Coordinates of C-alpha atoms in Angstrom, one line a residue:
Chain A
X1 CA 0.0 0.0 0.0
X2 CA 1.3 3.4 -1.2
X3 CA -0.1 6.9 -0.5
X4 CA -0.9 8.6 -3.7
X5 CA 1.2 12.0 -2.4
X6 CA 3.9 11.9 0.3
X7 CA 2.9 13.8 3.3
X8 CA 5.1 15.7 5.2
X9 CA 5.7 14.3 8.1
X10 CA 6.9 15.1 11.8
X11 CA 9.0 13.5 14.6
X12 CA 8.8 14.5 18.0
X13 CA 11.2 12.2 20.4
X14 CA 14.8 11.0 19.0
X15 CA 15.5 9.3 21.4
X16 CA 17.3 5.5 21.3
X17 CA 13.9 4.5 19.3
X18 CA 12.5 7.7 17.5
X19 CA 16.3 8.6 16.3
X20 CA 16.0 5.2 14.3
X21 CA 12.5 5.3 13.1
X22 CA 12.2 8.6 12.1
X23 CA 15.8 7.9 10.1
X24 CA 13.9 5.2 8.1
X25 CA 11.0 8.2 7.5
X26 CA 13.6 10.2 6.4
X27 CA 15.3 7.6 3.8
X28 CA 11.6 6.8 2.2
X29 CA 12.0 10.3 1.2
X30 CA 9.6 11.7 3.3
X31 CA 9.6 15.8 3.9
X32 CA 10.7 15.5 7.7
X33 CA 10.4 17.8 10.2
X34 CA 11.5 17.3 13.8
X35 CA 11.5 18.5 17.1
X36 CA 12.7 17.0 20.5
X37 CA 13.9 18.7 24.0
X38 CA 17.7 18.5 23.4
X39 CA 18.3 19.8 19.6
X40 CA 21.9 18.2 19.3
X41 CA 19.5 14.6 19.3
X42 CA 18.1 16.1 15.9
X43 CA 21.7 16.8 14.6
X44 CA 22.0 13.3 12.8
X45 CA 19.2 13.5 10.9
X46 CA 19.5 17.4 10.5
X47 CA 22.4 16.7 8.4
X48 CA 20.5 13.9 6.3
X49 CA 17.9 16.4 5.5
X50 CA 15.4 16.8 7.9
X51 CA 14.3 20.1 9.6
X52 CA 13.9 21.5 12.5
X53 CA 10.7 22.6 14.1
X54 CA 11.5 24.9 17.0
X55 CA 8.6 23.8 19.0
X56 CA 5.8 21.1 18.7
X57 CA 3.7 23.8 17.8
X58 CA 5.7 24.8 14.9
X59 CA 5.9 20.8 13.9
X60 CA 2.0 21.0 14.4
X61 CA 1.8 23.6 11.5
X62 CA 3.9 22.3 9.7
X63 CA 3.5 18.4 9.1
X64 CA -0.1 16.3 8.2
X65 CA 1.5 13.3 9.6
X66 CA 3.2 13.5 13.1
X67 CA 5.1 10.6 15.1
X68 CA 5.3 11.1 18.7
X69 CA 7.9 8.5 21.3
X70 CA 8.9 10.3 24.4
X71 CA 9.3 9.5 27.5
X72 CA 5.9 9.3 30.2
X73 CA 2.4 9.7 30.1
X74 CA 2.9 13.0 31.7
X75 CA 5.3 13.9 28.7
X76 CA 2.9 12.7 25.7
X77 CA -0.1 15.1 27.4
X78 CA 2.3 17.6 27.4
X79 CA 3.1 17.0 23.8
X80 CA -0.8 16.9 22.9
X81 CA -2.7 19.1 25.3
X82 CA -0.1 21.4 26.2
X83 CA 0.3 25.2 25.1
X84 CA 2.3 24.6 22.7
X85 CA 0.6 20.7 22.1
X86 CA -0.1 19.1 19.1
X87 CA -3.5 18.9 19.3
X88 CA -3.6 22.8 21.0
X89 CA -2.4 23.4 17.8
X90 CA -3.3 21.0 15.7
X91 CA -4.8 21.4 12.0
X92 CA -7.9 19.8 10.8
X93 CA -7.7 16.5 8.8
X94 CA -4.0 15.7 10.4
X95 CA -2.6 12.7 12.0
X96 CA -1.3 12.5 14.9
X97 CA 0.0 9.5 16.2
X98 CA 1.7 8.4 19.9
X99 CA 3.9 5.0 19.8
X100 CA 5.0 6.2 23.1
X101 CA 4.3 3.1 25.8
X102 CA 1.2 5.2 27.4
X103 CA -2.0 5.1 29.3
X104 CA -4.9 3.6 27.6
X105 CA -7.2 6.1 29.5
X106 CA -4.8 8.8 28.0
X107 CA -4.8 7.7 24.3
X108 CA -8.9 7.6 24.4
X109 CA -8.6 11.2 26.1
X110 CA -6.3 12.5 23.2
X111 CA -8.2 10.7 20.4
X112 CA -11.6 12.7 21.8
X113 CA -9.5 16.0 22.0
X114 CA -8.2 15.5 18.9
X115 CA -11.7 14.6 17.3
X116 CA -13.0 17.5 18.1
X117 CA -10.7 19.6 16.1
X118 CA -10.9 17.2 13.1
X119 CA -7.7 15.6 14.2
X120 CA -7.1 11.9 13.7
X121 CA -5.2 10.5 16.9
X122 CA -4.3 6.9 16.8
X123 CA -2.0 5.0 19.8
X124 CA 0.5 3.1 18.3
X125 CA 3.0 1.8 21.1
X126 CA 6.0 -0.6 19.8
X127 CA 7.9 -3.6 20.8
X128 CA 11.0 -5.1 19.8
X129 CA 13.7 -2.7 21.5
X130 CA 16.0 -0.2 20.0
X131 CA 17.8 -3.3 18.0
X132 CA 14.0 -3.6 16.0
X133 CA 13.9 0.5 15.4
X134 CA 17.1 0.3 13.9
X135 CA 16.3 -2.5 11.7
X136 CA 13.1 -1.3 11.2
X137 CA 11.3 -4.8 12.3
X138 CA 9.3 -3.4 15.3
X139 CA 5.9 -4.3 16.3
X140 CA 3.2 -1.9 16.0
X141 CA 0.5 -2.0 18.1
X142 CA -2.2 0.1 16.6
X143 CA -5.5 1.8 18.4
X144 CA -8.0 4.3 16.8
X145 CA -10.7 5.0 13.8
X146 CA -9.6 2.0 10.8
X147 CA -9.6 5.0 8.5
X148 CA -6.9 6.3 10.3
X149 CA -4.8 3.2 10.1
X150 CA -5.4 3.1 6.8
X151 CA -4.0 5.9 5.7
X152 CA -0.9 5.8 8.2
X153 CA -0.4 2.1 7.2
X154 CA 2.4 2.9 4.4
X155 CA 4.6 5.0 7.1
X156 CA 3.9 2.1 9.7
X157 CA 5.9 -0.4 7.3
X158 CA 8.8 1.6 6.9
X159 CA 9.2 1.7 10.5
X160 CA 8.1 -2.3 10.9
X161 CA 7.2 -5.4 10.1
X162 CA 4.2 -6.3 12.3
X163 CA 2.3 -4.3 12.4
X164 CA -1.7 -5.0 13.8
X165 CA -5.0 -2.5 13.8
X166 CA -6.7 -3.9 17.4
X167 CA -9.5 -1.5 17.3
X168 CA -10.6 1.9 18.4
X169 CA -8.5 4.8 20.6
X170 CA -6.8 2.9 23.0
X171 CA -6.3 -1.0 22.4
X172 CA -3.0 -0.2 20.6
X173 CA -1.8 0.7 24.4
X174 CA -4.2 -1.8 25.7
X175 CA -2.0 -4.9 23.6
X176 CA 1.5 -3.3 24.6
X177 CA 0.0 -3.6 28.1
X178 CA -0.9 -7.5 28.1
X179 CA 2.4 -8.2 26.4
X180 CA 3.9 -6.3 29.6
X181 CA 1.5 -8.1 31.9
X182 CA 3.0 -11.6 30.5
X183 CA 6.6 -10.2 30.3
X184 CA 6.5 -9.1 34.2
X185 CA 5.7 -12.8 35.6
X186 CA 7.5 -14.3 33.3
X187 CA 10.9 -12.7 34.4
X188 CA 10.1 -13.6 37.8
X189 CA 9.9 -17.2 36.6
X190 CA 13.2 -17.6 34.3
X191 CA 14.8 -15.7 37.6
X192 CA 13.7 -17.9 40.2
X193 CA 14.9 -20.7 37.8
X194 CA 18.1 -19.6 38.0
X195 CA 18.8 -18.6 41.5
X196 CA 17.3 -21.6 42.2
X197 CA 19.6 -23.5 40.4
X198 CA 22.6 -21.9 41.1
X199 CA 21.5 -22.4 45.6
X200 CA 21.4 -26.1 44.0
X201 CA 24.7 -26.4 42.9
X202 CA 23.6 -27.1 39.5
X203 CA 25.8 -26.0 36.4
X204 CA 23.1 -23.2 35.7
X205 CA 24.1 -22.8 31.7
X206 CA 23.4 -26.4 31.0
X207 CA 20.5 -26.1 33.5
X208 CA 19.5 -23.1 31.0
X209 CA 20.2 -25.1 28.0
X210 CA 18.1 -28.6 29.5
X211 CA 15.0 -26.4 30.1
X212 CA 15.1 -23.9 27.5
X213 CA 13.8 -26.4 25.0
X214 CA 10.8 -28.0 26.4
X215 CA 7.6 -26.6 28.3
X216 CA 9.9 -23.5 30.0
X217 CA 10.9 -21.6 26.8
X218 CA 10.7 -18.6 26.5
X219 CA 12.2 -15.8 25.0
X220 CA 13.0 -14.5 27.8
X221 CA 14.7 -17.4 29.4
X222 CA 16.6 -17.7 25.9
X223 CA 17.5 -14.0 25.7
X224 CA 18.2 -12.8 29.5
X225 CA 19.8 -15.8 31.2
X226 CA 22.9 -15.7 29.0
X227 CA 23.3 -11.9 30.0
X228 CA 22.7 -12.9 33.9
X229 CA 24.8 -15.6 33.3
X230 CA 27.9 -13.5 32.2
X231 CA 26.1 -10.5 34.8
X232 CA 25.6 -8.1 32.1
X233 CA 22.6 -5.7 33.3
X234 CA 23.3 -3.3 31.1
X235 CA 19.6 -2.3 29.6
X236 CA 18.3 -3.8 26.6
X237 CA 14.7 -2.6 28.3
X238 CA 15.1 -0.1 31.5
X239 CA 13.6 -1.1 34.7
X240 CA 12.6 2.5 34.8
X241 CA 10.5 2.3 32.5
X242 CA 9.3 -1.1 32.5
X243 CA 8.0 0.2 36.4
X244 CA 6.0 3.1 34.3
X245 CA 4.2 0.3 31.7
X246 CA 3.0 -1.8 35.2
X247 CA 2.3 1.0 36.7
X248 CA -0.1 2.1 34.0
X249 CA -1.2 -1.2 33.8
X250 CA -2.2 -1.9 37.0
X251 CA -4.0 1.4 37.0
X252 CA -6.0 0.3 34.0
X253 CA -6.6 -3.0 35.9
X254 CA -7.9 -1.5 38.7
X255 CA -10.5 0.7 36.8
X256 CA -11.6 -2.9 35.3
X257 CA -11.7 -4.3 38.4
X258 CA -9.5 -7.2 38.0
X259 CA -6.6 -8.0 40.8
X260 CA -3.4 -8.8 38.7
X261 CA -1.4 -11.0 42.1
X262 CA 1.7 -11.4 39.7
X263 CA 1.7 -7.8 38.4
X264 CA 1.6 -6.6 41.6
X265 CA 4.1 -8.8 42.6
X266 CA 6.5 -7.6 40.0
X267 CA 6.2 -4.1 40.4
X268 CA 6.8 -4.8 43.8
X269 CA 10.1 -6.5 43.5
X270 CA 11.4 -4.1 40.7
X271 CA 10.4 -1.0 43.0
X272 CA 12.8 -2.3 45.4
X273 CA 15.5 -3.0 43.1
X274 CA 14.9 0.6 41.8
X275 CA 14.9 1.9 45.0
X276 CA 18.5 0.1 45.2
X277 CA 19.8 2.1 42.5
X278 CA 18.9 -0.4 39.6
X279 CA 16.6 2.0 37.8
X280 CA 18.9 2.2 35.1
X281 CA 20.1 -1.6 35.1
X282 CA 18.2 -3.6 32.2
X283 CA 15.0 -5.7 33.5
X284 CA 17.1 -8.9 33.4
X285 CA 18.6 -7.1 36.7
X286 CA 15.5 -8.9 38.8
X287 CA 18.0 -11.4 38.9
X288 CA 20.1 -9.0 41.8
X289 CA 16.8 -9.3 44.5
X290 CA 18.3 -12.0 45.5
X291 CA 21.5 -11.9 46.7
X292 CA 23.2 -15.1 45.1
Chain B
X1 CA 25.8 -46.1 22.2
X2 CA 24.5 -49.8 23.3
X3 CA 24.5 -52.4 25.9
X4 CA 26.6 -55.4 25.0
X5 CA 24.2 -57.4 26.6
X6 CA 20.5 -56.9 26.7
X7 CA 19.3 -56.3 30.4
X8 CA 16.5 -57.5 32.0
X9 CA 14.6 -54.4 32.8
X10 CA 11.5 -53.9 35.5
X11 CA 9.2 -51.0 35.3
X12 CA 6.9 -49.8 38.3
X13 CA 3.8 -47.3 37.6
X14 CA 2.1 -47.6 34.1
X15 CA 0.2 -44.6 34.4
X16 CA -0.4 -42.2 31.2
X17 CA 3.8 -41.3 31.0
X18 CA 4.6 -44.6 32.5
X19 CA 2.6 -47.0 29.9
X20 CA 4.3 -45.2 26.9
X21 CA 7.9 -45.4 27.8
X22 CA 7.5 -49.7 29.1
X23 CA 6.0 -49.9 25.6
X24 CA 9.4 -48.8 24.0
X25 CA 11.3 -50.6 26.1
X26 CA 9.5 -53.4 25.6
X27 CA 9.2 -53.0 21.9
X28 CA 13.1 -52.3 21.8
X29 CA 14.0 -56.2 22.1
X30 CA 14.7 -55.8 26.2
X31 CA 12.9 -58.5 28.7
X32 CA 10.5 -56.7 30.8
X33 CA 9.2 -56.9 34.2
X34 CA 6.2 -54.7 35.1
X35 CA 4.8 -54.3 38.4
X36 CA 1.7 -51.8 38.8
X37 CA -0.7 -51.2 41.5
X38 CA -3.9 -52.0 39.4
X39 CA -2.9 -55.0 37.1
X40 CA -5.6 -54.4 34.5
X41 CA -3.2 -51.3 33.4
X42 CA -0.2 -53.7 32.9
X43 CA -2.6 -56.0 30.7
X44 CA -1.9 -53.8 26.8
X45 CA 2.0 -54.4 27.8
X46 CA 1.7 -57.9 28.9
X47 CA -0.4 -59.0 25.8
X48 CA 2.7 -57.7 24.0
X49 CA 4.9 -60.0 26.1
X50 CA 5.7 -58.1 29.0
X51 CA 5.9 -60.2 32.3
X52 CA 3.9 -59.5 35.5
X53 CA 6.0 -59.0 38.9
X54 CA 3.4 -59.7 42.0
X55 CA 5.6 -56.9 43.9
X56 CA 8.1 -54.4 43.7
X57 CA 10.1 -57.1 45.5
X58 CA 9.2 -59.5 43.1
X59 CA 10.6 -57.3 40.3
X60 CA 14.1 -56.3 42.5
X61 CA 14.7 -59.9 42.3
X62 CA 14.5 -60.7 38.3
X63 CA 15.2 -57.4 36.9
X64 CA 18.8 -55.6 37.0
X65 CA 17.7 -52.4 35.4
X66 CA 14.4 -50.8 37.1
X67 CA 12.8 -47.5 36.2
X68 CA 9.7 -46.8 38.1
X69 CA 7.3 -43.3 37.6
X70 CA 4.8 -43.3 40.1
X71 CA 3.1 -40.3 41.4
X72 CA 4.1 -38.7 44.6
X73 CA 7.2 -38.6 46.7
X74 CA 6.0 -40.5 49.4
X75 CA 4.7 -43.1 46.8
X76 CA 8.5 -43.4 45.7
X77 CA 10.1 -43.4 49.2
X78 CA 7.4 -46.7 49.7
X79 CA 8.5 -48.7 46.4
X80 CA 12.0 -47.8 47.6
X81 CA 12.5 -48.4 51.0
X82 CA 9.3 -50.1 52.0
X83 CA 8.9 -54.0 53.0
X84 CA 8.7 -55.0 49.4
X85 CA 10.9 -51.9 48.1
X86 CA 13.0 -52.1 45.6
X87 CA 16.2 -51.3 47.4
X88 CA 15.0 -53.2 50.6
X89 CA 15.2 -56.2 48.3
X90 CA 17.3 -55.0 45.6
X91 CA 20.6 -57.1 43.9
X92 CA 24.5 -55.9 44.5
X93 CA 25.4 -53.8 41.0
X94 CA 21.8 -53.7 40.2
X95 CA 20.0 -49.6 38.8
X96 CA 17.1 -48.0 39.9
X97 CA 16.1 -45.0 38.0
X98 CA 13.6 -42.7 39.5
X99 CA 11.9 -40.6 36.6
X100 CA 9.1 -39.4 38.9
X101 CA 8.8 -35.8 39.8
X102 CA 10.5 -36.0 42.9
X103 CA 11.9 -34.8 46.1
X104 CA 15.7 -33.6 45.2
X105 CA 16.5 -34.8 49.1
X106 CA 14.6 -37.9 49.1
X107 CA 16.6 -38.6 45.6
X108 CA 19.8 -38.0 47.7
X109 CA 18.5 -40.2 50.3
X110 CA 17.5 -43.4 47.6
X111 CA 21.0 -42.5 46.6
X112 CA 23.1 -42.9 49.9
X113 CA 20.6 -46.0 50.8
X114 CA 20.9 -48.0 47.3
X115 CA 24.8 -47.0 47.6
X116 CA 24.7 -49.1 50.9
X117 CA 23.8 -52.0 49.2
X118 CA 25.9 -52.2 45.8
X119 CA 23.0 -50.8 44.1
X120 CA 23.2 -47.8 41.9
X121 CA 20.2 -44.9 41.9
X122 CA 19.6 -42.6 39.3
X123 CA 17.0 -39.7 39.5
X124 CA 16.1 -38.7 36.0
X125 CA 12.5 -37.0 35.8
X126 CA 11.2 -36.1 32.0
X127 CA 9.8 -33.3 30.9
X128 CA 7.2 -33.7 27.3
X129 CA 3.9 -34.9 29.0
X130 CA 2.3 -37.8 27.5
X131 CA 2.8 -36.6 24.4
X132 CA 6.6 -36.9 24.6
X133 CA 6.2 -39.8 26.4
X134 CA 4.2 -42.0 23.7
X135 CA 6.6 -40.4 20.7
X136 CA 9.9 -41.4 22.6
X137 CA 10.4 -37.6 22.7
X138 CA 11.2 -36.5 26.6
X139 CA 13.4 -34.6 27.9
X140 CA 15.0 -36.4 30.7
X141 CA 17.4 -35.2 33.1
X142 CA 19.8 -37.3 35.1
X143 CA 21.4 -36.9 38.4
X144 CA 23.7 -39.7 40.2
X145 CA 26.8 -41.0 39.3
X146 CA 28.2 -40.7 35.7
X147 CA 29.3 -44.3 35.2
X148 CA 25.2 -45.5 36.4
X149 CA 24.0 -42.9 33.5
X150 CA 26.2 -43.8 30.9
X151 CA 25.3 -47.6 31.9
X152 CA 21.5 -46.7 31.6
X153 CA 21.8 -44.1 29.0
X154 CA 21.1 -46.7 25.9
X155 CA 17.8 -47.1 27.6
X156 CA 17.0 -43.3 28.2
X157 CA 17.5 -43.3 24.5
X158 CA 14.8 -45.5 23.9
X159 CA 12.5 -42.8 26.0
X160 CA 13.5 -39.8 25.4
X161 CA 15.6 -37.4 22.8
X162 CA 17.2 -34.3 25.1
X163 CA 18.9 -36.5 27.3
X164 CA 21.1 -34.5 30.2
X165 CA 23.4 -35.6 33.0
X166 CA 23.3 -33.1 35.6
X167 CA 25.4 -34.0 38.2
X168 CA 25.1 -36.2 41.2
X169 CA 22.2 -38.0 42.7
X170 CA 19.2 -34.9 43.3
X171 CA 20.6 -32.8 40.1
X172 CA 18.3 -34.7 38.0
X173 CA 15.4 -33.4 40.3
X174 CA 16.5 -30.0 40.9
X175 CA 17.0 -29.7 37.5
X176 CA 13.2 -30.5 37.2
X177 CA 12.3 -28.3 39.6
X178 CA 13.9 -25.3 38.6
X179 CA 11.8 -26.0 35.0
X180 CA 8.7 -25.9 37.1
X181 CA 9.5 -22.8 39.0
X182 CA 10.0 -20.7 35.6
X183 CA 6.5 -22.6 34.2
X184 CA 4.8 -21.5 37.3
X185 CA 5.2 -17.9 37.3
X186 CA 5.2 -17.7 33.4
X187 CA 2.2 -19.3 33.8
X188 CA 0.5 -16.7 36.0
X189 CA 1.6 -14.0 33.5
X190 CA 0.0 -15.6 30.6
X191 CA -3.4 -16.2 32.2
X192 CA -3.0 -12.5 33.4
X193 CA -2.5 -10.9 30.7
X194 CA -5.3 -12.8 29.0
X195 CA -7.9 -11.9 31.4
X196 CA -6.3 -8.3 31.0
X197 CA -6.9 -8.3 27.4
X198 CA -10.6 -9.9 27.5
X199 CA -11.1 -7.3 30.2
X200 CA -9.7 -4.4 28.2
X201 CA -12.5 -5.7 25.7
X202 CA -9.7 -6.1 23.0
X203 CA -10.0 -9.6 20.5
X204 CA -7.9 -11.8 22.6
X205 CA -7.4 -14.0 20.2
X206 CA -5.5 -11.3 18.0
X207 CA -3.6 -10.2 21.0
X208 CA -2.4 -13.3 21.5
X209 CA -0.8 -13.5 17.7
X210 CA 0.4 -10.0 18.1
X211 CA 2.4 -10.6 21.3
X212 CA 2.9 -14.5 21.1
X213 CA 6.2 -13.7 18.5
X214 CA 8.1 -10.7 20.8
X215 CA 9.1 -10.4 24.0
X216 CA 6.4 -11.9 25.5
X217 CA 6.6 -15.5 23.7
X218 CA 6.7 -18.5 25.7
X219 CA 5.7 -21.9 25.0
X220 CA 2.9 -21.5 28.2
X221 CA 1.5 -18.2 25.4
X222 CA 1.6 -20.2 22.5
X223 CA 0.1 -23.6 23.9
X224 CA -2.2 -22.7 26.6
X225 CA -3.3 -19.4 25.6
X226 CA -5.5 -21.6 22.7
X227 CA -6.9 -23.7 24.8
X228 CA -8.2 -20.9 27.0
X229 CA -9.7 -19.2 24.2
X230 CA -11.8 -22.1 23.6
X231 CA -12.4 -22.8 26.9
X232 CA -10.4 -26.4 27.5
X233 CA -9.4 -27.2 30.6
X234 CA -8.6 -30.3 30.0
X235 CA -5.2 -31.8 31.7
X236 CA -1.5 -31.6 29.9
X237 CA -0.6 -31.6 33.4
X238 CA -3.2 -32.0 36.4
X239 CA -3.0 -28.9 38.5
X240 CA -2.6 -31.4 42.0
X241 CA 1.0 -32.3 40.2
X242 CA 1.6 -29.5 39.9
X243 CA 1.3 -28.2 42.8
X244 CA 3.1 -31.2 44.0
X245 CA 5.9 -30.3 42.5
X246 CA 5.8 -26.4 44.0
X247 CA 5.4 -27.7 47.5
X248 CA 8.8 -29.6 46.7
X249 CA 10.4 -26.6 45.0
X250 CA 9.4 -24.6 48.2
X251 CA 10.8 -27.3 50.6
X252 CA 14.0 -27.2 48.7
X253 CA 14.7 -23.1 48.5
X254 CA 13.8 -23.1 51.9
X255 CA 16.3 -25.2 52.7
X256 CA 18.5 -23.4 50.5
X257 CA 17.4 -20.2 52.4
X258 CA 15.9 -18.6 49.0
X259 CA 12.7 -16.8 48.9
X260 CA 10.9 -17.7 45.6
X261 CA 7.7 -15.3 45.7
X262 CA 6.4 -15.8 42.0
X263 CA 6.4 -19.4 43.1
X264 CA 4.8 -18.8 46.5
X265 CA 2.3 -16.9 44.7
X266 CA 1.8 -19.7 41.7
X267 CA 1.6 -22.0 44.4
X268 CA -1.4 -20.2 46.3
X269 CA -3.2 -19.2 43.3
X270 CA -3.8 -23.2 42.8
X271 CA -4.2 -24.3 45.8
X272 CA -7.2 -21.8 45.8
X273 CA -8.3 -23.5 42.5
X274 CA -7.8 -27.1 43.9
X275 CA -9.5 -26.0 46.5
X276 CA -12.7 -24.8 44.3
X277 CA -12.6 -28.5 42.7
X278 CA -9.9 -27.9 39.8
X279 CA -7.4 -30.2 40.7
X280 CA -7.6 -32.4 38.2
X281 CA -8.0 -29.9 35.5
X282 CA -5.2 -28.8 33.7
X283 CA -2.5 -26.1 34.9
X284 CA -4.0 -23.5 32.0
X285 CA -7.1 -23.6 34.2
X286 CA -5.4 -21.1 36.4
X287 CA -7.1 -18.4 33.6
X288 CA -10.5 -19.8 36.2
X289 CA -8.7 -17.8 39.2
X290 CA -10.0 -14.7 37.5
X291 CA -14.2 -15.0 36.7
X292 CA -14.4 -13.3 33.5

């Protein structure tokens, strides 16, 4: 799928994923304009042809089609409802779309806003790391009006490969949640395994290698116990933010009135690890709540 | 690798796993005891030209090679070291495998008492269910000494395809364990985020697809989620083994001094379940914790 004229696009957020991903934009041949809090982020891409925008207002006047990935809920409303938002400033019949991990409540509230001005708002959170952003296989996660999709779809591939419409404003963020809600027990699991085994005695890499295969797999017994094994924390995926995602879920779970025991129990155990100074260790740092 | 000499092998419990692995032995040219506590399950294997054993005893005395799968720890600790166990009547230089999922100290124990008496003891529990079990697929991993493995290991091959030595006698069982401990907190995130997802009134089905090939894959997403969707409870694995094998996994890292809280939690969640009537569903009926 192709769109008939090429839009001109905008970027807010280059950071460690929108840097890549807005590249991609960029190398489709895509007018590009950009904007993010520290300018010397933009330079990169500055030099590869895109512009700056001085403000997301500026962006907001500029570009139809605008990309947001920053950091917090608190930073996307910002972004969209604040003085200088995109929707504050918005133009009719644009696109506006937040792949920012975010609140579901907040992705309905800026899909309303933006309705009212004739904006289209989609949430469009991503998985697959800053490894998938650079080689443009992410996941895309995709909430809103199908029209909107639609039309967005072409920018979507350059930036991924699977890439799913779930429904209206919100179940974009809704499906990065439940893959977070499997991810946080799950760590606990691979883990426990592995303290566990090493308390035993056991030679814990053929441990990993025996159990890796059958009923245990995962990818994230596959992909984090070699780093624990050679203590590499370094982040693939902060604990910082992975605390943000369940704490947003387990808001959302709340308002639907469903305990989540495991969650809770994760957030738990990485809120002390945080509190521990691990907030910038990589989520395979569970591993260091127990002191094996 | 193979036996000079065909042994004459025994074979105690021919329940759903045990049945299947007899019948390759069987079918593999070795002589074959089988003892069972209700005969009428021996009767498919003896029509094939498997001989009956009265008593474990019985079967100590005419087989050198004896494998036995029976269901509890205390069930093993009785074939064992009761009147008519197996080591109580066992033969100098004879091997007794354990491939139940056991108690890691009760396997040292068999160990230390067999050792007393000439007779070599193996614990090697499988992972692969009953499917594994009737396509000669299981995993199986060994603890004990390396000379009984490689003795027996012609025979595992018969059984199984991922075959491990994991050090001495309980490394086969804490190997086992420390599969279950990742399984049972994975387990708790899948069912979570499902119920999550359903609750979120996205199409679970498509949420499962989206997430099932990231970071959130896992053999419990991709085999269990399914069956939830269509509502089958049926048992892979009863829930009361499994929660079996937790109260032995808790035993053990509390004896090891290791706190295993996604376990404790796995392990509450289904006793709550057992204790509603599920135990004999299987463990992807932990998605009933949550009535949606």
């Amino acid at each position: 799928m192709t769109l008939v004229e090429k839009p001109t696009v905008g970027f807010v957020g280059l950071g460690v994923m929108g840097k890549s991903m807005a590249g991609h934009i960029l190398a489709a041949g895509y007018p590009l304009f950009v904007y993010t809090r520290t300018k010397s982020k933009a330079e990169p891409l500055l030099q590869k042809g895109a512009k700056w925008a001085d403000s997301s207002k500026e962006l907001a006047e500029k570009a139809s089609v605008i990309f947001t990935i920053v950091g917090f809920p608190q930073d996307v409303e910002e972004v969209y409802l604040g003085e200088n938002g995109l929707i504050t400033n918005g133009r009719k019949h644009s696109y506006l779309v937040d792949m920012t991990t975010s609140s579901p409540t907040l992705a309905r509230k800026l899909y309303e806003e933006g309705k009212k001005k004739g904006i289209s708002v989609l949430d469009a959170p991503v998985s697959g790391g800053d490894i998938g952003a650079r080689e443009a296989r992410l996941a895309i996660m995709v909430g809103g009006d199908k029209e909107a999709f639609d039309y967005v779809c072409p920018l979507f591939e350059i930036m991924g490969k699977n890439i799913t419409y779930l429904g209206g404003a919100g179940a974009g963020q809704h499906t990065k949640m439940a893959n977070q809600v499997a991810i946080a027990s799950g760590m606990i699991g691979v883990c426990e395994a592995l303290v566990y085994a090493k308390k035993a005695g056991l030679d814990v890499q053929k441990v990993v290698d025996t159990i890796s295969t059958g009923a245990a797999a995962s990818f994230s017994l596959s992909s984090y116990a070699p780093r624990i094994l050679r203590e590499d924390y370094s982040p693939g995926f902060f604990i910082k933010h992975f605390i943000k995602d369940m704490t947003i879920a387990l808001n959302e779970a709340e308002k639907m009135g469903i305990p989540l025991p495991g969650l809770s129990l994760a957030k738990q155990m990485y809120e002390k690890l945080a509190a521990q100074g691990e907030e910038n260790s990589g989520t395979q740092a569970l591993y260091k709540y127990w002191e094996v």
